[in-house]
Coordinates of C-alpha atoms in Angstrom, one line a residue:
N1 CA 66.1 13.3 -5.8
L2 CA 66.6 9.4 -6.9
G3 CA 63.4 6.8 -7.7
D4 CA 61.5 6.0 -9.8
L5 CA 59.0 8.6 -9.5
L6 CA 59.0 12.1 -10.3
G7 CA 61.2 13.7 -7.5
L8 CA 61.8 17.0 -5.7
A9 CA 64.6 19.5 -7.5
P10 CA 64.3 22.7 -5.8
G11 CA 66.9 24.9 -6.7
G12 CA 69.8 24.3 -9.1
E13 CA 69.6 20.2 -7.8
Y14 CA 69.9 17.5 -10.6
W15 CA 66.6 15.6 -11.2
L16 CA 67.3 12.3 -11.4
D17 CA 64.5 10.6 -12.7
Q18 CA 64.2 7.1 -14.3
R19 CA 60.6 7.4 -15.6
T20 CA 59.9 3.7 -16.7
S21 CA 57.8 1.4 -14.9
S22 CA 60.1 -1.7 -15.7
V23 CA 63.5 -0.5 -15.4
W24 CA 65.0 0.6 -11.8
P25 CA 66.9 3.7 -11.2
F26 CA 69.9 1.8 -11.3
G27 CA 69.0 -0.9 -14.4
Q28 CA 67.6 -3.7 -12.5
T29 CA 65.0 -5.3 -14.6
T30 CA 61.2 -6.2 -12.5
K31 CA 59.2 -8.0 -13.7
I32 CA 55.8 -9.2 -12.1
L33 CA 54.6 -13.0 -12.5
N34 CA 51.7 -14.2 -12.3
D35 CA 50.8 -14.9 -8.5
G36 CA 52.1 -10.9 -8.0
S37 CA 55.3 -12.0 -7.0
L38 CA 58.3 -10.0 -9.0
S39 CA 61.3 -11.3 -10.1
T40 CA 64.5 -9.2 -11.1
S41 CA 67.9 -10.1 -12.8
N42 CA 69.8 -9.5 -9.3
Q43 CA 73.2 -9.8 -11.1
A44 CA 76.4 -8.4 -9.8
G45 CA 77.1 -5.5 -11.9
W46 CA 73.7 -4.2 -12.7
Y47 CA 73.6 -1.3 -11.1
D48 CA 76.4 -0.4 -13.5
S49 CA 75.0 -1.2 -17.1
L50 CA 71.9 0.8 -17.3
S51 CA 69.8 1.4 -20.1
N52 CA 68.1 4.4 -20.8
P53 CA 65.1 3.4 -22.9
D54 CA 63.5 7.1 -22.0
A55 CA 66.4 9.7 -22.7
A56 CA 65.0 10.0 -18.7
G57 CA 67.2 12.6 -15.9
S58 CA 70.3 12.4 -16.3
A59 CA 70.9 11.6 -19.4
Y60 CA 69.6 15.4 -20.5
F61 CA 72.2 16.2 -19.3
G62 CA 75.1 14.1 -20.9
E63 CA 76.2 12.7 -17.9
P64 CA 76.9 9.4 -16.7
T65 CA 72.8 7.5 -17.2
S66 CA 73.5 5.1 -14.5
Q67 CA 72.1 7.0 -11.4
I68 CA 74.6 5.0 -9.3
D69 CA 77.5 6.6 -11.5
L70 CA 76.2 9.5 -10.8
L71 CA 76.3 9.5 -7.3
R72 CA 79.9 8.0 -7.1
A73 CA 80.6 10.8 -9.3
L74 CA 79.3 13.9 -7.5
H75 CA 79.7 12.4 -3.7
P76 CA 76.5 14.2 -2.7
R77 CA 75.9 15.5 1.2
V78 CA 72.4 14.4 1.3
V79 CA 70.5 11.6 -0.9
T80 CA 66.5 11.5 -0.9
L81 CA 65.5 8.0 -2.7
T82 CA 61.6 7.3 -3.7
I83 CA 61.4 4.0 -5.2
G84 CA 58.8 0.6 -4.7
G85 CA 55.6 2.3 -6.5
N86 CA 56.1 1.6 -10.0
D87 CA 57.5 -1.8 -8.9
L88 CA 54.4 -2.4 -7.5
G89 CA 52.9 -2.0 -10.5
F90 CA 51.0 1.9 -9.6
A91 CA 49.7 2.2 -13.0
D92 CA 48.6 -1.2 -13.9
I93 CA 46.7 -1.3 -10.5
I94 CA 45.2 2.6 -11.1
E95 CA 44.2 2.0 -14.6
T96 CA 42.9 -1.7 -13.9
C97 CA 40.9 0.5 -11.1
I98 CA 38.8 3.2 -13.2
F99 CA 35.5 2.3 -14.6
E100 CA 34.6 -1.1 -12.8
P101 CA 35.4 -3.2 -9.6
C102 CA 39.0 -4.0 -9.5
R103 CA 40.1 -5.8 -6.2
Q104 CA 38.8 -9.1 -7.9
W105 CA 41.7 -9.0 -10.8
F106 CA 44.3 -9.1 -7.6
A107 CA 43.1 -11.7 -5.9
N108 CA 45.2 -15.2 -5.5
P109 CA 43.1 -18.8 -5.5
A110 CA 44.6 -18.9 -1.9
G111 CA 46.7 -17.1 0.8
P112 CA 47.7 -13.2 0.5
D113 CA 46.3 -10.9 -3.0
Q114 CA 49.3 -9.7 -5.7
I115 CA 49.6 -6.5 -3.9
D116 CA 50.5 -8.3 -0.6
T117 CA 52.5 -10.7 -2.4
R118 CA 54.5 -8.1 -4.2
L119 CA 55.1 -6.4 -1.1
A120 CA 57.0 -9.5 0.5
S121 CA 58.9 -9.5 -2.6
L122 CA 59.7 -6.6 -3.2
A123 CA 61.3 -5.8 0.5
P124 CA 64.7 -7.5 0.3
L125 CA 64.8 -6.1 -3.1
L126 CA 64.7 -2.4 -1.1
E127 CA 66.9 -3.1 1.2
Q128 CA 69.7 -4.0 -1.1
A129 CA 68.7 -1.1 -3.4
F130 CA 69.2 1.3 0.3
A131 CA 72.3 -0.3 1.1
D132 CA 74.1 0.3 -2.8
V133 CA 73.1 4.1 -2.9
R134 CA 74.4 4.5 0.3
A135 CA 77.7 3.1 -1.0
A136 CA 77.7 5.0 -3.9
A137 CA 76.9 7.9 -2.0
G138 CA 79.9 7.8 0.4
T139 CA 77.2 8.8 3.2
S140 CA 74.7 7.9 5.4
N141 CA 72.8 11.0 4.8
V142 CA 70.8 8.8 3.0
Y143 CA 66.9 9.3 3.1
A144 CA 64.1 6.6 2.0
V145 CA 60.6 8.8 1.3
T146 CA 57.8 7.4 1.8
Y147 CA 54.4 7.4 -0.6
P148 CA 51.1 10.0 0.3
S149 CA 47.9 8.2 -1.5
P150 CA 46.7 10.2 -4.1
V151 CA 42.8 8.6 -3.5
A152 CA 40.6 9.1 -0.6
Y153 CA 38.2 6.6 0.6
D154 CA 34.2 8.4 1.8
P155 CA 32.8 6.2 4.8
G156 CA 29.6 8.0 4.1
Q157 CA 29.3 7.0 0.4
P158 CA 28.1 3.7 -0.9
S159 CA 30.9 1.4 -2.0
E160 CA 29.9 1.4 -6.0
S161 CA 29.7 5.5 -5.8
T162 CA 32.7 7.2 -7.4
D163 CA 34.0 10.3 -7.7
C164 CA 36.1 11.7 -10.2
T165 CA 38.7 9.5 -10.4
M166 CA 36.1 7.0 -11.4
I167 CA 37.4 4.6 -8.8
Y168 CA 34.8 2.5 -6.7
N169 CA 34.6 3.9 -2.9
S170 CA 35.0 -0.2 -2.1
D171 CA 38.8 -0.2 -4.4
R172 CA 40.1 3.0 -2.6
Q173 CA 39.3 1.3 0.7
W174 CA 41.2 -1.3 -0.4
L175 CA 44.5 0.5 -1.9
N176 CA 44.2 2.9 1.0
A177 CA 44.4 0.1 3.2
K178 CA 47.7 -0.9 1.4
L179 CA 49.6 1.6 2.0
P180 CA 50.8 1.3 5.5
E181 CA 51.9 -1.9 4.5
L182 CA 54.2 -0.2 1.7
T183 CA 55.3 2.4 4.1
N184 CA 55.9 -0.6 6.6
T185 CA 58.2 -2.1 4.2
I186 CA 59.9 0.7 2.9
I187 CA 60.5 2.1 6.5
T188 CA 62.0 -1.2 7.8
A189 CA 64.4 -2.2 4.3
A190 CA 65.7 1.5 5.2
K191 CA 66.9 0.7 8.9
Q192 CA 67.9 -2.6 7.5
A193 CA 70.3 -1.3 5.1
G194 CA 71.3 1.7 7.6
I195 CA 69.9 4.6 5.6
K196 CA 67.5 7.4 7.7
Y197 CA 63.9 7.6 6.5
I198 CA 61.1 10.1 5.7
D199 CA 57.2 9.3 6.3
I200 CA 55.0 11.2 4.8
S201 CA 52.2 8.8 4.0
T202 CA 49.4 11.0 5.7
L203 CA 50.9 14.2 4.2
F204 CA 47.7 14.2 1.5
S205 CA 45.1 13.7 4.2
G206 CA 42.5 16.0 2.9
H207 CA 44.8 16.4 -0.2
A208 CA 43.6 13.8 -2.2
A209 CA 42.3 13.6 -6.0
C210 CA 38.7 15.3 -6.0
T211 CA 38.8 17.1 -2.7
Q212 CA 38.3 20.9 -2.7
N213 CA 42.5 21.6 -1.9
S214 CA 43.6 18.3 -3.9
Y215 CA 47.5 17.7 -4.6
V216 CA 46.6 15.6 -7.4
I217 CA 46.7 15.7 -10.6
K218 CA 42.9 13.7 -11.7
P219 CA 42.8 12.0 -14.9
A220 CA 42.3 14.5 -17.8
A221 CA 41.0 12.3 -20.4
L222 CA 37.8 11.6 -18.2
F223 CA 36.3 15.2 -18.4
P224 CA 36.3 16.4 -22.0
P225 CA 37.3 18.6 -23.8
T226 CA 40.5 17.6 -23.3
P227 CA 43.7 19.2 -25.2
W228 CA 44.6 16.7 -27.4
D229 CA 48.5 16.3 -26.5
C230 CA 46.8 15.0 -23.0
Y231 CA 45.5 11.6 -24.5
T232 CA 49.3 11.2 -24.8
V233 CA 51.7 8.6 -22.7
P234 CA 53.6 11.5 -21.0
C235 CA 50.3 13.7 -19.9
S236 CA 48.8 10.5 -19.0
D237 CA 51.9 9.6 -16.6
N238 CA 51.4 12.6 -14.4
W239 CA 47.5 11.8 -14.1
F240 CA 47.0 10.3 -9.8
H241 CA 50.8 12.2 -9.4
P242 CA 51.5 15.3 -7.4
D243 CA 50.3 18.6 -8.6
T244 CA 52.4 21.6 -7.9
S245 CA 50.8 22.4 -5.0
G246 CA 51.2 18.5 -3.9
Y247 CA 55.1 18.9 -4.9
Q248 CA 55.6 21.7 -3.3
A249 CA 54.4 20.4 0.3
M250 CA 56.3 17.4 -0.4
E251 CA 59.4 19.2 -0.7
Q252 CA 58.7 21.3 2.6
A253 CA 58.0 18.1 4.4
I254 CA 60.6 16.3 3.5
A255 CA 63.2 19.6 3.8
A256 CA 62.3 20.0 7.0
K257 CA 63.6 16.5 8.2
I258 CA 66.7 16.4 6.5
T259 CA 70.0 17.2 8.6
F260 CA 73.6 17.7 7.1

């Protein structure tokens, strides 16, 4: 699985995980401007010049650090691709929304809010990325995978109430309303690029953070005693990401849609 989110790698497959919020898996630098739009260094050859500051993914195995280079070398029969969440500023959004109302911080004086502006800017970048992955892999059997929501809105609770995520109920409602927009952006870009898609956006319904059978890692620092190693970046990076059950559910849902 290629992408900016930790991907699935069942049974001996490669983990190609570039876990850096400011760098695409292909090496494209992405900046969020003041109005929420995305600015990228979209130059010829930027896929081939990836720096890998986190030594992530294939760098652990002494292979090409560029995922595009690795695709060219391996010629896989199938590729799954999860991308876009970090470019929208997923970590920034979550951090802003913990403990206090956050929607106001993403508002624009006029027009769409910053999340909508980022989504509009992201669409052509996704289309280009998908097309380049298809070309590098040498196959049209490439699947863009959408994102499930890690949080849930409870219509039976007051807007200012919080759950174990410490995110206001009204903000969870607002954030969940953005998921169909992100899903549609990914699917539309996939179609335009001539690749396939797998929509798992509703997979965590009933399994969001704080539910009895949650698929999501809740922010451990909010629930002492917390192990000291959970104050480190690698531990906090996992908050609001799928847990083992979540990844297993994703694996099953994705595998069921893949054909060879």
